[in-house]
C-alpha atoms as one frame of an Amber mdcrd trajectory, in Angstrom:
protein
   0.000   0.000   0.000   1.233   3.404  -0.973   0.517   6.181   2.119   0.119
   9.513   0.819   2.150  11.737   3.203   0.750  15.359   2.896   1.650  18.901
   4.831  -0.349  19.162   8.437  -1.435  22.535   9.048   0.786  24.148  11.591
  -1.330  26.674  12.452  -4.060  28.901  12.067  -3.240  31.343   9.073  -0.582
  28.983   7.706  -0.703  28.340   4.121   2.548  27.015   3.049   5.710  25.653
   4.314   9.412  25.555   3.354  11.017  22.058   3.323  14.242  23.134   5.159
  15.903  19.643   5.254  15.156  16.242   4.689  16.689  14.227   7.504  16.054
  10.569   5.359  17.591  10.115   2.021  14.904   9.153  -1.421  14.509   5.007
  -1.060  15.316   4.690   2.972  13.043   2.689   5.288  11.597   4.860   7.913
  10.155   3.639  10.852   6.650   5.569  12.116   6.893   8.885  14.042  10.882
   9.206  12.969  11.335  12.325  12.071  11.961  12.503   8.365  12.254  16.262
   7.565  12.334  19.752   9.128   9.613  22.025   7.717   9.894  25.861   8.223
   6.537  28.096   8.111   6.613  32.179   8.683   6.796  31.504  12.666   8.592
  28.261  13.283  10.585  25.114  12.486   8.750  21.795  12.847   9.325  18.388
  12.404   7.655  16.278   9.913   7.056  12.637  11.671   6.695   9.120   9.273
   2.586   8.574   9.273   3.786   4.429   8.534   6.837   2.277   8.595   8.355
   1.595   5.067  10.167   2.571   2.215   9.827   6.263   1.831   9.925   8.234
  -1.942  10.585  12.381  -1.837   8.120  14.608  -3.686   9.776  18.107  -2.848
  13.347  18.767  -2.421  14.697  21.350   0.105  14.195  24.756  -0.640  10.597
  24.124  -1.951   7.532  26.035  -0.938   4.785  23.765  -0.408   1.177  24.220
  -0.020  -0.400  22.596   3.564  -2.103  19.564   2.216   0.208  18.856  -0.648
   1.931  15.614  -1.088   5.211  15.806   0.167   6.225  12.350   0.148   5.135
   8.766  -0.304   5.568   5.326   1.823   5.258   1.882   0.695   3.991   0.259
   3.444   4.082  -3.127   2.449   7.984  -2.887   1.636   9.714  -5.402   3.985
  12.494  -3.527   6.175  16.382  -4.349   5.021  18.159  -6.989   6.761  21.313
  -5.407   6.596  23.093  -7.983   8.922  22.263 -10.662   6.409  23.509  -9.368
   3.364  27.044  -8.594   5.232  27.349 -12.122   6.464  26.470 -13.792   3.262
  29.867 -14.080   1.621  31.832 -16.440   0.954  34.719 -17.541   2.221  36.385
 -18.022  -1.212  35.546 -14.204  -1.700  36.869 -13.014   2.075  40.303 -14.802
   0.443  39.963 -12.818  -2.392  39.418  -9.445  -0.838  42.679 -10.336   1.190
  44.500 -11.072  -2.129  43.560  -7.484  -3.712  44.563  -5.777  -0.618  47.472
  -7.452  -0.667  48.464  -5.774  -4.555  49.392  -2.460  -4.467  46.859  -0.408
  -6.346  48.439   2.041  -8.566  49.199   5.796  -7.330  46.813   7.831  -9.270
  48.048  10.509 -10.936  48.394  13.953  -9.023  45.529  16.670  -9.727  46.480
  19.796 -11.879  47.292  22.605  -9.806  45.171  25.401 -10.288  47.756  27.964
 -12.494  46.902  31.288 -13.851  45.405  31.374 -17.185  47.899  30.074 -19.671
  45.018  29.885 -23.043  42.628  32.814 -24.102  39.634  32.928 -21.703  36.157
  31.544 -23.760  34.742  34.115 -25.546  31.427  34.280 -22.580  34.033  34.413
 -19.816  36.064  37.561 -22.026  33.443  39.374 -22.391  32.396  39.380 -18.673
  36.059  40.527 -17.978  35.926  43.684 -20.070  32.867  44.958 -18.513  34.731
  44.426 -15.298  37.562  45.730 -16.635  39.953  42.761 -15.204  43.179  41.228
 -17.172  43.022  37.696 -17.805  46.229  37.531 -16.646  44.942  38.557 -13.148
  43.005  36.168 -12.233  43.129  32.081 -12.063  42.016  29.750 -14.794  40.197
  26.331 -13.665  38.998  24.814 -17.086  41.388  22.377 -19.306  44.940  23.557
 -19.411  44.359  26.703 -16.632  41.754  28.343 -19.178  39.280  30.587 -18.016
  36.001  29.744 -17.963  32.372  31.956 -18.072  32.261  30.386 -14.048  35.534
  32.325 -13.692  35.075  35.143 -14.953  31.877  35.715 -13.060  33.583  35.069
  -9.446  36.157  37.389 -10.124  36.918  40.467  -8.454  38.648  43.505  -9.706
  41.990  43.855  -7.407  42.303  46.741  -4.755  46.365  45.945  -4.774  48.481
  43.789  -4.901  47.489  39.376  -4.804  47.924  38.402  -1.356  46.994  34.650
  -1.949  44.451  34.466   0.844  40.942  33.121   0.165  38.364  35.098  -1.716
  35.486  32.249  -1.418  31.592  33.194  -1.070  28.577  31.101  -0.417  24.850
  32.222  -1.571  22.333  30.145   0.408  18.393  31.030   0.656  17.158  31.922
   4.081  14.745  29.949   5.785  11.142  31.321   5.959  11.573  31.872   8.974
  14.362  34.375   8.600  12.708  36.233   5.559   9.445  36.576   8.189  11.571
  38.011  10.560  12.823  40.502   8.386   9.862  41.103   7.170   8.500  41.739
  10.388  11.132  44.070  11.625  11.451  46.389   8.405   7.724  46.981   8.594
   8.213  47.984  12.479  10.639  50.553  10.970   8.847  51.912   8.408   5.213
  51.509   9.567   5.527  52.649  12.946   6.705  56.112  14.581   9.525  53.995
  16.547  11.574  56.504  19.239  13.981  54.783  21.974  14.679  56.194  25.201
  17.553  55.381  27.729  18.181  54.934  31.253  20.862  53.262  34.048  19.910
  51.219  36.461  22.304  49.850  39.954  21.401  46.780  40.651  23.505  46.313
  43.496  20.161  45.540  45.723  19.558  42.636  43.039  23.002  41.226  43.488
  22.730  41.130  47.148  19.693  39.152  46.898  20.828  36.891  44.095  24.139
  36.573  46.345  22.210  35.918  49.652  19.499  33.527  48.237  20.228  31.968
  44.761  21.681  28.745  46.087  18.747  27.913  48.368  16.037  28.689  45.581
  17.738  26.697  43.384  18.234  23.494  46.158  14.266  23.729  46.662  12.790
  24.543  43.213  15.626  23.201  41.024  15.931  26.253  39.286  18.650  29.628
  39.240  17.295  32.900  40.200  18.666  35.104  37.292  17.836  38.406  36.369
  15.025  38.039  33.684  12.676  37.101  36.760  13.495  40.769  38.663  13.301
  42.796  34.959  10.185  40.415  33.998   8.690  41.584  37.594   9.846  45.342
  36.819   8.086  45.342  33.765   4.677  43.969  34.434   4.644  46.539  37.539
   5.517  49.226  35.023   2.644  48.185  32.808   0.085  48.291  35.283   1.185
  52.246  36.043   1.983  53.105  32.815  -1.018  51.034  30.863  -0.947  52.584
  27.406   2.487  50.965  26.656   0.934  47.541  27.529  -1.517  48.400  24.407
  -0.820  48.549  20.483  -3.120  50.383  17.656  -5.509  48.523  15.436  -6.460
  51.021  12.774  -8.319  53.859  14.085  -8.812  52.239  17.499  -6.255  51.459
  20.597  -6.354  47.930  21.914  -5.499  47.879  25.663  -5.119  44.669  27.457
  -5.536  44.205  31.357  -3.117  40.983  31.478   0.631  41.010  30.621   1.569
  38.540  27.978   5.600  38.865  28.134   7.557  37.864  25.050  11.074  36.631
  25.213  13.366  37.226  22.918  15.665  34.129  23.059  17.964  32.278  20.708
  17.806  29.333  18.697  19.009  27.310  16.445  16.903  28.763  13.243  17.564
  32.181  15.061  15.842  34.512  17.439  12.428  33.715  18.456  10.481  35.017
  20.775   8.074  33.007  22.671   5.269  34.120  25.520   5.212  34.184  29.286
   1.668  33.862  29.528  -0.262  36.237  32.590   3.331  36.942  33.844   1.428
  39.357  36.160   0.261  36.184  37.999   3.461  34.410  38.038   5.906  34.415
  41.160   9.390  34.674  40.755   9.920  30.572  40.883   6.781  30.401  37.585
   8.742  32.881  35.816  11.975  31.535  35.787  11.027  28.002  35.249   8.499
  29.150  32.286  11.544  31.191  30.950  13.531  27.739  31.456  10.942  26.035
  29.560  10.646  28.021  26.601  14.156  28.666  26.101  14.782  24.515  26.063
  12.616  24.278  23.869  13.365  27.066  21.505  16.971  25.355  21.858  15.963
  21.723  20.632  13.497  23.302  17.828  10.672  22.146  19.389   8.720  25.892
  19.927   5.657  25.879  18.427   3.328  28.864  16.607   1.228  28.734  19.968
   3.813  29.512  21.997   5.154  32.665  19.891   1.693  33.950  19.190   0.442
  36.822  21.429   2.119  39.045  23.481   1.467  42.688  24.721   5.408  43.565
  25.559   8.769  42.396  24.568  11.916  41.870  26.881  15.179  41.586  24.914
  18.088  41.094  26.364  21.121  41.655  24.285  23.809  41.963  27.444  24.626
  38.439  27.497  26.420  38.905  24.190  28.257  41.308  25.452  26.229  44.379
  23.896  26.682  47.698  26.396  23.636  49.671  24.552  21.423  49.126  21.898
  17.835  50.512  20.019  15.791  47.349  19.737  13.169  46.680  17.216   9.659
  46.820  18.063   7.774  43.257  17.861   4.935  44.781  15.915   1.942  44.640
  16.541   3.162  45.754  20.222   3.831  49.269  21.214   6.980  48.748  23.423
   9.942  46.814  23.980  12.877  46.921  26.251  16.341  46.182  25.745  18.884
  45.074  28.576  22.584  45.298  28.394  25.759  43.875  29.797  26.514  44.914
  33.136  29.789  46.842  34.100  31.230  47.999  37.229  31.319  51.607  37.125
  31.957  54.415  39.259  29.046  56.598  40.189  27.982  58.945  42.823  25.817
  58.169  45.811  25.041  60.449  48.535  27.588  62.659  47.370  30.431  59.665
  47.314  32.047  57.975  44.429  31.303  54.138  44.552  31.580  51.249  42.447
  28.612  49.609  41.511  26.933  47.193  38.802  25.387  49.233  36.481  23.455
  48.390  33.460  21.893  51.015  30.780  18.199  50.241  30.151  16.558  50.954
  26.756  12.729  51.152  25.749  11.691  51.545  22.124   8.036  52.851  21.804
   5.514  53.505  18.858   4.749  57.436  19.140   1.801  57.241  17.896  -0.010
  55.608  20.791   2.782  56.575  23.414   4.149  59.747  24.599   6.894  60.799
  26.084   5.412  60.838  29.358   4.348  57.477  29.867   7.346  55.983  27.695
   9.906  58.188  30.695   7.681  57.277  33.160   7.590  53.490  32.626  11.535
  52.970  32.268  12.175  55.227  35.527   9.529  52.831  37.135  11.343  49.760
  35.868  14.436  51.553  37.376  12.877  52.056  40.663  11.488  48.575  40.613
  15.568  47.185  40.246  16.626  49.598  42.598  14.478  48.636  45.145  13.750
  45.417  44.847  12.545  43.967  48.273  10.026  46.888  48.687   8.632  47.184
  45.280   9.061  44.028  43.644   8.635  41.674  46.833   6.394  43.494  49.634
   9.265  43.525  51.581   9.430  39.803  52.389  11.914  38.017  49.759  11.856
  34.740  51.748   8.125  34.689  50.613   7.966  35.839  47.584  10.740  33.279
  46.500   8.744  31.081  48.175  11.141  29.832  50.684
């Protein structure tokens, strides 16, 4: 029996899909549920899983756009699986002696490959006229067809020289980016042209956070199994920001102005198809132990290529935090259709005044890109020095002034 093997909708909205690799070759058995290809739609990677056990044929190669519900592949389920252990142990021994014989007789050195030379014959009449319009010698440049001629291939790669041949490499590679990728971009140059995107900046100490990471990171982690980073204390400093400063937890539809009473975090993280940025669902509602194991979650996840379009769909603000490359300040994008998002940055010992002394402290510069259209400056001020205040004082505005409790110790 042949099984039809056709694209599963991955989502709402979803009309086609990118075959991004085939992890089985045309002809191989596959087992049901192995994984036999990688399919890329506008908001995610998936994997493709057998329907049946048997010899699979390919339909699409990689690169292809396919329609959900095409044919993709087919399976002949009534092919018997290889026995590979059989077909190795069925020699004889009259040919094992023979295979010792021919190792035993020096095979012949083959001869050695032509160097690559420069071009020694008149370049093909194609690959000469591509050279005058680029206005290169023929003599300049390295000849890889029959006796070091140049060839049209040649002539196209080459680049006029700035100076003098150094002999180093001068290689490219042109590969298509995964729909994914080309989504992503899509996404972001619409945020830059479609909305009126301004960034504001501000430093925040987070000394008081250190001295409660220091004091009780090892004993949250020995009773909940997780660490007690920072995206927890900015993920807490944000949704209290939102509730004071509401109109940045909102985003325009048209003529109208959407604003939500719920804080649906997304979190920029990074994966192996590239940045995605799945949601902390009601992260209003979460204590500091549900944030940072749903931020574990996500991010293992996003890591193995297993988020999904449910998980990335949503959100009313974006956290992005950039520091843990290394970056010191940034403008980040707006993750239309929100309103807001706000970068964090590497943090730096620096000195700084306090009550009139000069101190060292951890210091980290804070950025929040806003659409000006629904946000003024006002609010958009307002909400980063709250998220300041929030980092600054952390036991009092973040935890009621009981940490024990509100790490749930």
């Amino acid at each position: 029996m042949i099984l039809e093997m056709k694209v599963p909708s991955p989502g709402e909205s979803i009309k086609e899909v990118e075959i991004a690799t085939w992890l089985v070759k045309d002809g191989d058995y596959v087992e049901k549920d192995q994984a036999i290809a990688e399919v890329d739609s506008d908001k995610a990677t998936l994997e493709l899983p057998a329907e049946a056990s048997g010899i699979i044929t390919l339909k699409a190669e990689e690169g292809d756009a396919v329609a959900v519900g095409a044919v993709v592949c087919l399976i002949d389920t009534s092919a018997a699986k290889p026995n590979a252990v059989q077909s190795q142990t069925s020699e004889s021994p009259k040919t094992e002696e023979k295979k010792v014989e021919e190792k035993k007789t020096e095979a012949p050195k083959a001869a050695p490959a032509p160097e690559k030379s420069y071009a020694t014959q008149a370049p093909s009449p194609a690959a000469k006229k591509i050279l005058n319009e680029k206005n290169i010698q023929p003599t300049d440049i390295i000849g890889t067809g029959k006796g070091g001629r140049i060839t049209k291939d040649d002539a196209v790669n080459a680049v006029p020289s700035m100076g003098t041949p150094t002999g180093g490499s001068r290689g490219s590679e042109r590969s298509k980016l995964s729909m994914l990728r080309r989504k992503v971009a899509e996404r972001l140059v619409s945020a830059k042209n479609e909305t009126a995107m301004l960034t504001t900046f501000n430093e925040v100490n987070l000394t008081n956070v250190n001295k409660l990471r220091s004091e009780y990171k090892e004993v949250f982690k020995d009773k909940h199994g997780l660490s007690l980073g920072f995206m927890s204390f900015f993920t807490k400093a944000v949704t209290r920001a939102l509730k004071l400063y509401p109109d940045v937890n909102s985003m325009i539809d048209g003529d109208y102005k959407i604003a939500y009473d719920f804080c649906d975090i997304s979190v920029a993280v990074s994966g192996p198809k590239g940045l995605m940025v799945p949601v902390v669902r009601n992260a209003e509602t979460l204590s500091f132990r549900g944030i940072e194991g749903e931020i574990k979650r996500l991010a293992i996840r996003a890591r193995d290529g297993q988020i999904t379009v449910d998980d990335m769909t949503g959100g009313t603000f974006t956290i992005s935090n950039g520091g843990v490359f290394g970056s010191m300040l940034s403008t980040p994008i707006i993750n239309p259709p929100q309103s807001g998002i706000l970068g964090m940055h590497n943090i730096i010992e620096r000195p700084i005044a306090v009550d009139g002394q000069v101190v060292i402290a951890p210091m980290m510069y804070v950025a929040l890109s806003y659409d000006h259209r629904i946000i003024d400056g006002r609010e958009s001020v307002g909400f980063l020095v709250a998220i300041k205040e929030g980092l600054e004082n952390p036991a009092e505005l973040l935890m009621d002034n009981n940490p024990k409790k509100a790490l749930e110790l």
